[in-house]
Short mmCIF file of C-alpha atoms and ligand atoms in Angstrom, two decimals:
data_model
loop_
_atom_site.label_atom_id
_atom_site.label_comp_id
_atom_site.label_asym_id
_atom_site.label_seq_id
_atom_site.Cartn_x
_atom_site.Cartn_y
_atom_site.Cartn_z
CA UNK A 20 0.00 0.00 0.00
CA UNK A 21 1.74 3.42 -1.00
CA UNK A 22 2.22 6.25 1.80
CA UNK A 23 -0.55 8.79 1.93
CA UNK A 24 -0.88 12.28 3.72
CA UNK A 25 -1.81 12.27 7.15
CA UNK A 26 -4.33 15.09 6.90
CA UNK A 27 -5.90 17.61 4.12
CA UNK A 28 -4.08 20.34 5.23
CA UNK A 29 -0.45 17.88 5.36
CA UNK A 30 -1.15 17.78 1.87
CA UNK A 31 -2.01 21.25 0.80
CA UNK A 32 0.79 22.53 3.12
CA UNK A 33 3.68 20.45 1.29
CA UNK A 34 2.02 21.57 -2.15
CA UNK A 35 1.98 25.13 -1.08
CA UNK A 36 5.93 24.37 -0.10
CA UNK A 37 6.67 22.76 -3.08
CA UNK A 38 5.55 25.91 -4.96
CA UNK A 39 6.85 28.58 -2.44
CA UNK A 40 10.48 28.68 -2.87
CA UNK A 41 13.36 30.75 -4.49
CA UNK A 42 10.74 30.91 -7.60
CA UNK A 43 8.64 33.68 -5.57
CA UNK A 44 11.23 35.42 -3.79
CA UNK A 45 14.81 35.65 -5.62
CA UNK A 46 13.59 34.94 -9.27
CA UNK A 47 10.03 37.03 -9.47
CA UNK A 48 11.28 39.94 -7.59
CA UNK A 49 14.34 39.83 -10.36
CA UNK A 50 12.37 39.04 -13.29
CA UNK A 51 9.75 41.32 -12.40
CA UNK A 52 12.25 43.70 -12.04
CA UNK A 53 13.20 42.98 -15.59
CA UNK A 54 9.88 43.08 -17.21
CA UNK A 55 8.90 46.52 -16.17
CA UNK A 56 6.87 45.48 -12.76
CA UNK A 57 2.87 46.14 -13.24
CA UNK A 58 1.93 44.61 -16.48
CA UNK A 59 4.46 42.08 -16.42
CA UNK A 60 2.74 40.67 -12.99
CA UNK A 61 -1.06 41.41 -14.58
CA UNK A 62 0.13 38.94 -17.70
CA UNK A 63 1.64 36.39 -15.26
CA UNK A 64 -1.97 36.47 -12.91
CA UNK A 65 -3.80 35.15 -16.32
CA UNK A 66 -0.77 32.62 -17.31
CA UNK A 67 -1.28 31.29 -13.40
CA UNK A 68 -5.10 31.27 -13.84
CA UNK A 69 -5.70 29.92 -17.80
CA UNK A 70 -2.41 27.70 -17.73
CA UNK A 71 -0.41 27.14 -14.69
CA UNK A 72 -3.87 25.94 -12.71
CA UNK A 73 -5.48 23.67 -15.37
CA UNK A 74 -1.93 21.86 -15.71
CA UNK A 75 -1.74 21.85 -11.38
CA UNK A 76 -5.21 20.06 -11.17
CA UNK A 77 -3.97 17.72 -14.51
CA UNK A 78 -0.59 17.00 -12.73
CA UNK A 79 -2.51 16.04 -9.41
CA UNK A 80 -5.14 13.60 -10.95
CA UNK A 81 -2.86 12.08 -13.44
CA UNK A 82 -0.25 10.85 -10.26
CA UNK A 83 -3.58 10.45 -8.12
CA UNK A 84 -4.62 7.54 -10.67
CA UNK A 85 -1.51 6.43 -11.50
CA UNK A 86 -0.58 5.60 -8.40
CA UNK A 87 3.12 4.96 -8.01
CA UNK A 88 5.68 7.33 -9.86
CA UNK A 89 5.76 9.80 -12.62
CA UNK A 90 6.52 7.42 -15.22
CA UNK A 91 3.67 5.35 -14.04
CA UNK A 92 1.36 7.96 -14.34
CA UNK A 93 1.88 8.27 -18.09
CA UNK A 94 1.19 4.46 -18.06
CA UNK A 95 -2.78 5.03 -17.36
CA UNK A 96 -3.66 4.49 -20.86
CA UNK A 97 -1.98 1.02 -20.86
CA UNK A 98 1.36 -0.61 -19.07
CA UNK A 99 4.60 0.12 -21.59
CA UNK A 100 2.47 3.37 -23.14
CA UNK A 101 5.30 5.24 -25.19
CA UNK A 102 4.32 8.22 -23.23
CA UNK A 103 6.71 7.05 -19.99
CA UNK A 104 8.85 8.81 -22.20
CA UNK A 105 7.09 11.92 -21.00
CA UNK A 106 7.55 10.13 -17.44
CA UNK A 107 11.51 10.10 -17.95
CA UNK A 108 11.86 12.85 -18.93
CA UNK A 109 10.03 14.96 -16.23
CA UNK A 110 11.85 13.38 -13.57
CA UNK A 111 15.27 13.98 -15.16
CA UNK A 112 14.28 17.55 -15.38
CA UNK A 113 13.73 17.46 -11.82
CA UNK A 114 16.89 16.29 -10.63
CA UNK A 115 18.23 19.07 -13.12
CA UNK A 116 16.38 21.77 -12.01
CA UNK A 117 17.48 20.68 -8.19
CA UNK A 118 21.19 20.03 -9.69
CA UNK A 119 21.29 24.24 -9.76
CA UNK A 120 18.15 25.02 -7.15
CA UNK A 121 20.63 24.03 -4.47
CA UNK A 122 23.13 26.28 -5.15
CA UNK A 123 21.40 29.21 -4.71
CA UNK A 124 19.77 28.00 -1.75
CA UNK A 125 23.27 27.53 -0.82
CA UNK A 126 23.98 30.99 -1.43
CA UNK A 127 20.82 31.83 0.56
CA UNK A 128 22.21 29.53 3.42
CA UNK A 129 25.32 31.31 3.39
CA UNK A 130 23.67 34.62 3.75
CA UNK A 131 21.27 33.40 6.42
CA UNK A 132 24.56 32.37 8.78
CA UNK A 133 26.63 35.29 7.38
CA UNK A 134 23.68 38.00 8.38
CA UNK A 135 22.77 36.43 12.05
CA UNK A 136 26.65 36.50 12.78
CA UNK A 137 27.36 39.64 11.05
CA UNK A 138 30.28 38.81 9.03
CA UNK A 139 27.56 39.78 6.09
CA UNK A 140 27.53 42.98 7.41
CA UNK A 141 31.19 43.76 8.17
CA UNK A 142 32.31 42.52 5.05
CA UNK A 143 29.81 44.87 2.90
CA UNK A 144 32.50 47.78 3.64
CA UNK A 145 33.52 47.61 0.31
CA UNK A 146 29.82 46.81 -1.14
CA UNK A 147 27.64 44.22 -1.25
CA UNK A 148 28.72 43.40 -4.92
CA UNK A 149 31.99 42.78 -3.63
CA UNK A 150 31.47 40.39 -0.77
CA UNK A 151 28.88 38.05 -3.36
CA UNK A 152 31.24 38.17 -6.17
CA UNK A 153 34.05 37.15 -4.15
CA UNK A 154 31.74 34.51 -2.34
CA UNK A 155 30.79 33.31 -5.68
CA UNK A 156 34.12 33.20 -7.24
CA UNK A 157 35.34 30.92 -5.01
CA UNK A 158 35.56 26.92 -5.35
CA UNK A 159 35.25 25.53 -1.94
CA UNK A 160 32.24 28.01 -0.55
CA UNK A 161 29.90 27.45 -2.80
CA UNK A 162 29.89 23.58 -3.23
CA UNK A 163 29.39 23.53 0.60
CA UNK A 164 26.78 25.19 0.84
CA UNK A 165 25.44 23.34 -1.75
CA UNK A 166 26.07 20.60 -0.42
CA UNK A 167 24.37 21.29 3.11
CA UNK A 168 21.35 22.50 1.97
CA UNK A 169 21.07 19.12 -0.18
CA UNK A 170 22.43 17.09 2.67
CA UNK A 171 19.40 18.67 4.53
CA UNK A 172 16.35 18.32 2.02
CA UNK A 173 18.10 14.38 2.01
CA UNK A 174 17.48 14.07 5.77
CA UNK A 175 13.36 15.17 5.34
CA UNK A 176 12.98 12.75 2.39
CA UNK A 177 14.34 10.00 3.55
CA UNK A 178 11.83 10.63 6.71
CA UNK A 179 9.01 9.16 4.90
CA UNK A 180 6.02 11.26 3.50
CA UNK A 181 4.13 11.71 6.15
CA UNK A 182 6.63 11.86 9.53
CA UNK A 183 9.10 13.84 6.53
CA UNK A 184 7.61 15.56 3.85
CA UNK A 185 4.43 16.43 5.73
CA UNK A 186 5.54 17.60 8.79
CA UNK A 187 8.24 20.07 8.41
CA UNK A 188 5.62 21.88 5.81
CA UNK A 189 3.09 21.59 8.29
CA UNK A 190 5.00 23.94 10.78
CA UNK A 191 7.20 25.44 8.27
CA UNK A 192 4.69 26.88 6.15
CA UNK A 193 2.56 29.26 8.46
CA UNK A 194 6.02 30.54 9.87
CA UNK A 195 6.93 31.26 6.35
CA UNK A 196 3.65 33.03 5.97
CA UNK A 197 4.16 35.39 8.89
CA UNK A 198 7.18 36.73 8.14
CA UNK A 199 6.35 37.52 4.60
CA UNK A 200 3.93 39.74 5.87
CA UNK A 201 6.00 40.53 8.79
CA UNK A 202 8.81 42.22 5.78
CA UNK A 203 6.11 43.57 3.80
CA UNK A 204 4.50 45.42 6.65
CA UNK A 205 7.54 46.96 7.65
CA UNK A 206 9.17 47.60 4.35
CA UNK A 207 5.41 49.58 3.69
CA UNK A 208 6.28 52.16 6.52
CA UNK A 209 9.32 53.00 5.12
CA UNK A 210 9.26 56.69 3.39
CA UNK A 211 9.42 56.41 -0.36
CA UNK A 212 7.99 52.73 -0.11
CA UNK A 213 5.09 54.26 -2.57
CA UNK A 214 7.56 54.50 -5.47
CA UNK A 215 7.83 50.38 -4.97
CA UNK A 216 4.06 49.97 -4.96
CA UNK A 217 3.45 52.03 -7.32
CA UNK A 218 6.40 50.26 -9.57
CA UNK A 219 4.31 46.83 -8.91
CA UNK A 220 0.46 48.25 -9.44
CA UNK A 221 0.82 50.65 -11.99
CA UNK A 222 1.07 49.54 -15.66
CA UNK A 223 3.19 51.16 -18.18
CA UNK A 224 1.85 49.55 -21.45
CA UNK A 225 4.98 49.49 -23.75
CA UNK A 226 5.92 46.64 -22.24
CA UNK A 227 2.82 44.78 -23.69
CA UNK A 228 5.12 44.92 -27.48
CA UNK A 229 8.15 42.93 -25.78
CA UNK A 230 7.85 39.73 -27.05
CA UNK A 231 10.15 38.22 -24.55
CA UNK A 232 8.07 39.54 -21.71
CA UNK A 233 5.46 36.70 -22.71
CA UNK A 234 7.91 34.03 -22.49
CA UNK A 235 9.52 35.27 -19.37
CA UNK A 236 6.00 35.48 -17.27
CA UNK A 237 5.17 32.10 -18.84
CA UNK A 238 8.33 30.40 -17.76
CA UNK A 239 7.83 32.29 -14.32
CA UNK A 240 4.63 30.99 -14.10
CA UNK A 241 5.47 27.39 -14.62
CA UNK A 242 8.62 27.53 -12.05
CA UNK A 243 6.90 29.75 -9.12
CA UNK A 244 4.37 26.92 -9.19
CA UNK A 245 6.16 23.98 -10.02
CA UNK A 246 4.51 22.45 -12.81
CA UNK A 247 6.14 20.33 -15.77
CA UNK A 248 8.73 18.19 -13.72
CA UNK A 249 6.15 15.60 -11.85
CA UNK A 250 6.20 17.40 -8.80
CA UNK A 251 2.96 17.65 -8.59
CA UNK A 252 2.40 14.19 -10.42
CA UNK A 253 4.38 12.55 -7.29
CA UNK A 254 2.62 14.90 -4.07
CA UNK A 255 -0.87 13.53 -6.06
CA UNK A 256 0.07 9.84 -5.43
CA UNK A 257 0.16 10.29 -1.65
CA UNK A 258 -3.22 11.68 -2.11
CA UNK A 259 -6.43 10.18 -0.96
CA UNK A 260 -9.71 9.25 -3.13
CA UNK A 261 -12.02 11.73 -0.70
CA UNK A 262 -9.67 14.90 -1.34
CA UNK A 263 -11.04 17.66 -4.10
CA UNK A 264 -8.03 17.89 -6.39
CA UNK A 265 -9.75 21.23 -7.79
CA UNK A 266 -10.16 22.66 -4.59
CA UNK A 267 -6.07 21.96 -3.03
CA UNK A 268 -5.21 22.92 -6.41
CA UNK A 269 -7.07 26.62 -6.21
CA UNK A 270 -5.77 26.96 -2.81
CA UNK A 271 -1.75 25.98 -3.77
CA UNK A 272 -2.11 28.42 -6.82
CA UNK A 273 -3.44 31.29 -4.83
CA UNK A 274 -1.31 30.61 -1.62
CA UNK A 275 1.55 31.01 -3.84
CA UNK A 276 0.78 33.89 -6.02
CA UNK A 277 0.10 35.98 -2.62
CA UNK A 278 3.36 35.05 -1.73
CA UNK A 279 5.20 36.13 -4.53
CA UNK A 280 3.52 40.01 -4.36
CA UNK A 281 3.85 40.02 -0.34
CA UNK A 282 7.53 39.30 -0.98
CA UNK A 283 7.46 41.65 -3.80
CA UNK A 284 6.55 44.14 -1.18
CA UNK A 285 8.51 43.29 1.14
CA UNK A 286 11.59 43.74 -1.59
CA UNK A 287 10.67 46.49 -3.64
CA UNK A 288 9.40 49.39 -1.74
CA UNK A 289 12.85 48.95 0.26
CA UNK A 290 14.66 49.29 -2.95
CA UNK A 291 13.09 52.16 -4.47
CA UNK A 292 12.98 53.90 -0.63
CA UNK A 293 16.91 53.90 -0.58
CA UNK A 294 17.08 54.42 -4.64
CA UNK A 295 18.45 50.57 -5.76
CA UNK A 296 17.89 49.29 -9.18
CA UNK A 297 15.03 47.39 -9.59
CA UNK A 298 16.38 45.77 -13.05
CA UNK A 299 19.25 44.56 -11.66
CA UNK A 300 18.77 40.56 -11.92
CA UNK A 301 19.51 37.54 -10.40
CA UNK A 302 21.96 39.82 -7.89
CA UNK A 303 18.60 41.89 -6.55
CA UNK A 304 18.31 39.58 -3.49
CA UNK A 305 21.61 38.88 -2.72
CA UNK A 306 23.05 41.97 -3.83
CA UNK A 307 20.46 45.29 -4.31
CA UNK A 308 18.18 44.06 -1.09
CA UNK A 309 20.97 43.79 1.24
CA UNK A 310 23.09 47.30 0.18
CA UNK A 311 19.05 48.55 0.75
CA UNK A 312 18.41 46.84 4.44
CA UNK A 313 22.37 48.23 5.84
CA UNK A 314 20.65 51.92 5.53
CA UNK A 315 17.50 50.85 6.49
CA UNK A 316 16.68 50.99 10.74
CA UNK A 317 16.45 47.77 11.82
CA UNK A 318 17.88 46.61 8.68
CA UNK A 319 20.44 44.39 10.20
CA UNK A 320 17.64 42.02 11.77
CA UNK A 321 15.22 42.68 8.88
CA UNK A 322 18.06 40.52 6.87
CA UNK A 323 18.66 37.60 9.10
CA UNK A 324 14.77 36.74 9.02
CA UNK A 325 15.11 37.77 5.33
CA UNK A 326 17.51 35.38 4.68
CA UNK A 327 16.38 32.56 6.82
CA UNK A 328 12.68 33.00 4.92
CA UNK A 329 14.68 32.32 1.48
CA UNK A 330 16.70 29.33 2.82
CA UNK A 331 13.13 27.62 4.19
CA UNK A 332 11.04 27.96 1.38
CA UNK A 333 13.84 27.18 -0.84
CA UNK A 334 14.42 23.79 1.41
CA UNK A 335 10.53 23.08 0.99
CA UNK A 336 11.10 23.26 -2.66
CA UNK A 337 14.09 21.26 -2.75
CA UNK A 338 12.45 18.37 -0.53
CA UNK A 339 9.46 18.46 -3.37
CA UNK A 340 12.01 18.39 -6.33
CA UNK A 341 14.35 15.24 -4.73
CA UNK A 342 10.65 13.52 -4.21
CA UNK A 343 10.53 12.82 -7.83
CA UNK A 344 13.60 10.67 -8.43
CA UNK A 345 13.40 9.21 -5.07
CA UNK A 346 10.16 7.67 -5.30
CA UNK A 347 10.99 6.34 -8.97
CA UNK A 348 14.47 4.68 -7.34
CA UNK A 349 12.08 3.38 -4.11
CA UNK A 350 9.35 1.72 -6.70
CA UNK A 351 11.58 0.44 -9.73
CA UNK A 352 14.75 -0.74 -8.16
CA UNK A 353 12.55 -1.50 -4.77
CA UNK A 354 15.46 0.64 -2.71
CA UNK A 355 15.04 1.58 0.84
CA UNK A 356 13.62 5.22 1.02
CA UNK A 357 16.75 6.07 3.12
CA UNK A 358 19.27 4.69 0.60
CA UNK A 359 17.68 6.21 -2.32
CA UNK A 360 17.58 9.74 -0.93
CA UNK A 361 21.10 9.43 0.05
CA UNK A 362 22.12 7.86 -3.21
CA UNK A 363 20.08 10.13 -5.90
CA UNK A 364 21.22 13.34 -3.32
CA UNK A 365 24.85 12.69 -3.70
CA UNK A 366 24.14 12.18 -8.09
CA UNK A 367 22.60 15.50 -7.99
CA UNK A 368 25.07 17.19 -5.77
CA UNK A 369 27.67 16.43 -8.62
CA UNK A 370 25.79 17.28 -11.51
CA UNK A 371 25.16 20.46 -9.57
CA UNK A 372 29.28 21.27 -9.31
CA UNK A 373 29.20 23.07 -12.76
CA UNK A 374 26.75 25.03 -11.46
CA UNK A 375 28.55 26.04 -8.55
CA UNK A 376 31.80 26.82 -9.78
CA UNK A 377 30.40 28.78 -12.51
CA UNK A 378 30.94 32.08 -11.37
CA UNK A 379 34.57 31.06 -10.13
CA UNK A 380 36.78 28.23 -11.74
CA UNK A 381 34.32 28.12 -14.55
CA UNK A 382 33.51 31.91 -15.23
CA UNK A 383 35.18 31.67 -18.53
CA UNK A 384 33.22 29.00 -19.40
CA UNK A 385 29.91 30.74 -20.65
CA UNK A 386 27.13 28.30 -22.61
CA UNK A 387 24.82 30.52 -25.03
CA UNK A 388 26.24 33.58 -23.77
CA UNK A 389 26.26 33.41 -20.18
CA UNK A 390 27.51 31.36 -17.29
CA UNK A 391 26.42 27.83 -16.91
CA UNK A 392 23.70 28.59 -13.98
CA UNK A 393 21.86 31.31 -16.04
CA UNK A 394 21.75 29.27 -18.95
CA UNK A 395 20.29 26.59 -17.16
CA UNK A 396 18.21 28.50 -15.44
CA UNK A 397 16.79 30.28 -18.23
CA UNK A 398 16.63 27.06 -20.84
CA UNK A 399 14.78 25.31 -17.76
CA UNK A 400 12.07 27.37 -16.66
CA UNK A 401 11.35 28.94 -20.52
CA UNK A 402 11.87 25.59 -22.49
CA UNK A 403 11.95 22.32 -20.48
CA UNK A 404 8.83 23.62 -18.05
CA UNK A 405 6.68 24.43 -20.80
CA UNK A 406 7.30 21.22 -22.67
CA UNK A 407 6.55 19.18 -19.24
CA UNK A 408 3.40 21.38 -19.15
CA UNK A 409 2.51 20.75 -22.75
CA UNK A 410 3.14 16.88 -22.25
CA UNK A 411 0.57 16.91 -19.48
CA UNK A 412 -1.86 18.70 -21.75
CA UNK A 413 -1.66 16.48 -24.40
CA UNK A 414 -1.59 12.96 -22.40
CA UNK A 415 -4.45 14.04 -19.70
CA UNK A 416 -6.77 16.36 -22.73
CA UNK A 417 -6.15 14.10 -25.82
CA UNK A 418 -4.97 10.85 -24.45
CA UNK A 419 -7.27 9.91 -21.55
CA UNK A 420 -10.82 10.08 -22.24
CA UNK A 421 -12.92 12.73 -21.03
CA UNK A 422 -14.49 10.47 -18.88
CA UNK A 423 -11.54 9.01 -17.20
CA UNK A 424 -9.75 12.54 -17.27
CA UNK A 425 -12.79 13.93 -15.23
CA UNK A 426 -13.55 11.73 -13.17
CA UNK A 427 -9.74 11.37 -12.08
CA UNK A 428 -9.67 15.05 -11.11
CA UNK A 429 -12.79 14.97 -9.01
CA UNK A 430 -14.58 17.53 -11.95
CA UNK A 431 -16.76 14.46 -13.17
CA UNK A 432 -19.35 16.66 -15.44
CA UNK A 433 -19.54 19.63 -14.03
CA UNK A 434 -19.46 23.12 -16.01
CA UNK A 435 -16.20 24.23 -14.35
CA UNK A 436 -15.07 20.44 -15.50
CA UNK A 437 -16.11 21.12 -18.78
CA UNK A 438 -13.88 24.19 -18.82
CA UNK A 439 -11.04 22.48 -16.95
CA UNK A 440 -11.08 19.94 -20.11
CA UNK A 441 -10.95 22.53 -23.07
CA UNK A 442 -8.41 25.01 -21.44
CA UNK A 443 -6.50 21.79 -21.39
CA UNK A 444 -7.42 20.33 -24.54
CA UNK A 445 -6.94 23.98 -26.67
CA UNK A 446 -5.83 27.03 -24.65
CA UNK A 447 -3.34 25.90 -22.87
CA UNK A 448 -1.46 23.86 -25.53
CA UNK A 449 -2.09 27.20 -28.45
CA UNK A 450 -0.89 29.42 -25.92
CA UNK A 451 2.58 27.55 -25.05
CA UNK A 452 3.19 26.74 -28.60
CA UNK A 453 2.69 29.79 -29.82
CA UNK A 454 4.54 31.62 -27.23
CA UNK A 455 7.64 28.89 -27.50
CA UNK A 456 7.69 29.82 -31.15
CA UNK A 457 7.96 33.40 -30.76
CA UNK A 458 10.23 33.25 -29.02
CA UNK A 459 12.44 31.42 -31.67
CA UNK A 460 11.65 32.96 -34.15
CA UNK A 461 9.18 30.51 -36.11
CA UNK A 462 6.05 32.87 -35.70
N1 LIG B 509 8.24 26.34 -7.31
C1 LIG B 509 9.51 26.39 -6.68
C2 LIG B 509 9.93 27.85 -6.53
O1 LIG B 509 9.15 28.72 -6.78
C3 LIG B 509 10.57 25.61 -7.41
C4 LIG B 509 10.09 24.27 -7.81
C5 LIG B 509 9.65 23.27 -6.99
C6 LIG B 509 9.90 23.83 -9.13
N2 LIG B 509 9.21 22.24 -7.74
C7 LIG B 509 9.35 22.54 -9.06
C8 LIG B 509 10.15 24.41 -10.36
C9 LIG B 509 9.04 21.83 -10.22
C10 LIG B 509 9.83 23.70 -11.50
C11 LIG B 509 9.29 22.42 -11.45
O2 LIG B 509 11.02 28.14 -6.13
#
């Protein structure tokens, strides 16, 4: 009998964690940055709502009636479908994604300890941008930190789903919640924090004729809520028949949208209140926030419970991502949960290196343009998410029949059902294709 969730909430908790990580603090305050702020954010609402949602509640039912693992899940139609392929490929995407996820949690981590014993702080003398590139250059730091944070999401897995998984989101999660509100209240109170509102809430159309601002809230989308990589295929297993997919499903998407614009308030009223950059990219959090909270009253403590909020929800993201190749190694090769963390952590923590050294030893190195990280980063969450996404679409909207898709995600013939089944059958597939090709030039 496979390990289910211990409660409702246990499960809508971990699924909220598995969506709340670096994805809604670090990469949409930067990418909103990017994008021009207010129109950018009013595009990504609608990709969460039309796309991002349908493809949650598909992703839940599909590992609901599967059953065991990702690849069995694209087995419903029959055993040996040609569709595992799909399967595969979704979990190697997830120990990917994780390969580079840990590193900047690791850089996270090493803020976290770096803030709370002010080193962080003593060493800014010379500028933020100084003490992160020389953190970054170097070739022992990183890997370790790296390494800790994946020895850690390890240690939770290998705890089982429920006394794991379950309960480290179940008390994790509301603290999470608190402080996010906690930094936005205060950061709110701050004179000039209007500028930052106003930078999030008020559109400036031009942005609308960037093609690449389509892409880039798409693929934001897709990796603030996880979806494409069999995360949510896997959490959906553990799930009971007398849960509401729809209904966890609404809840996870909203939970984690209000936690990306809390944390977007929380980030940039302080920046435009003390006059930082709110284009500056992946460096905004690690760089821009900090240089912000040093002038800021309080702003030494504001960090530490900054930076401790980015390493958590990062960790509950990382526990969600290792889930996927664990629970394929614990159901094909019948491994001990324990060994098979250990084992698939320690694969990922060395096809991670690259991505750790590659602002140091491997700076030179750059792949399409930039260094190794970005590219990953950027090919991941714009190209390999989207594809998961459209695999999903396809295999739930065109393979299964209605029937079977319906009544595996709890809609069985309802209207909303009815609407679940065509935004999966035709709008989201059009929209990803069409935006994918864009953005290469095809259309
Ligand atoms: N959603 C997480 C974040 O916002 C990252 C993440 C967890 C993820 N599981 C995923 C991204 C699956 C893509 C696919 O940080």
């Amino acid at each position: 009998m496979r390990e289910q969730w211990g409660s409702q909430t246990g499960f809508v908790l971990a699924t909220i964690g598995a969506a709340v990580g670096l994805g809604n603090i670090w990469r949409f305050a930067y990418i909103a940055g990017e994008n021009g702020g207010a129109v950018f954010l009013l595009v990504y609402l609608l990709f969460v709502l039309l796309i991002g949602l349908p493809l949650m509640i598909a992703e839940l039912a599909l590992g609901r009636r599967g059953g065991g693992d990702a690849v069995a899940a694209f087995e419903i139609d029959r055993t040996g479908s040609p569709w595992r392929l799909a399967g595969w490929v979704s979990v190697v995407g997830a120990a990917l994604i994780l390969s580079y996820y840990a590193v900047i949690a690791g850089w996270a981590l090493k803020y976290f300890l770096g803030a709370a014993t002010g080193d962080l702080w003593q060493a800014a003398e010379g500028g933020f941008g100084g003490y992160f590139d020389r953190f970054i250059a170097g070739s022992v730091e990183p890997v370790l930190w790296q390494g800790v944070m994946l020895a850690l999401a390890a240690a939770v897995v290998a705890g089982g789903v429920k006394k794991g998984i379950e309960r480290i989101n179940l008390w994790l999660m509301p603290v999470l919640a608190v402080i996010v509100i906690g930094l936005a209240g205060y950061a709110l109170t701050l004179p000039g924090s209007a500028k930052g509102v106003h930078f999030l809430f008020a559109p400036d159309w031009s942005v609308l004729a960037r093609p690449e601002m389509y892409l880039n809230a798409l693929g934001q989308a897709f990796f603030s809520l996880g979806i494409g990589m069999a995360v949510f295929i896997t959490y959906g297993s553990y799930v009971g028949r007398n849960s509401r997919l729809p209904r966890s499903a609404v809840a996870v998407a909203l939970g984690d949208t209000a936690f990306a614009l809390v944390a977007g308030l929380a980030i940039f009223p302080a920046v435009f209140a003390l006059g930082g950059d709110p284009a500056a990219g992946p460096r905004l959090a690690f760089i821009t926030f900090p240089q912000v909270l040093l002038a800021m009253p309080g702003g030494t403590w504001i960090g530490i419970v900054f930076f401790l909020l980015l390493t958590a929800a990062a960790l509950t993201s990382m526990i969600s991502l290792l889930e996927v190749p664990v629970s394929v190694a614990c159901d094909r090769l019948g491994a001990m949960r324990s060994r098979a963390a250990l084992t698939v952590t320690l694969i990922i923590f060395l096809i991670g290196i690259p991505s750790a050294l590659s602002y140091g030893l491997l700076a030179d190195w750059e792949v399409f343009g930039r260094p190794l990280l970005d590219t990953i980063d950027h090919g991941v969450s714009n190209f390999l998410l989207p594809f998961g996404g459209l695999a999903i679409a396809a295999y739930v909207g065109w393979r299964l029949t209605p029937v079977v898709a319906l009544e595996a995600s709890d809609f069985s013939g309802s209207l909303s059902g009815r609407l679940w089944l065509w935004l999966l059958r035709v709008a989201v597939p059009l929209t990803i294709s069409v935006i994918l090709m864009r953005s290469v030039g095809v259309l």
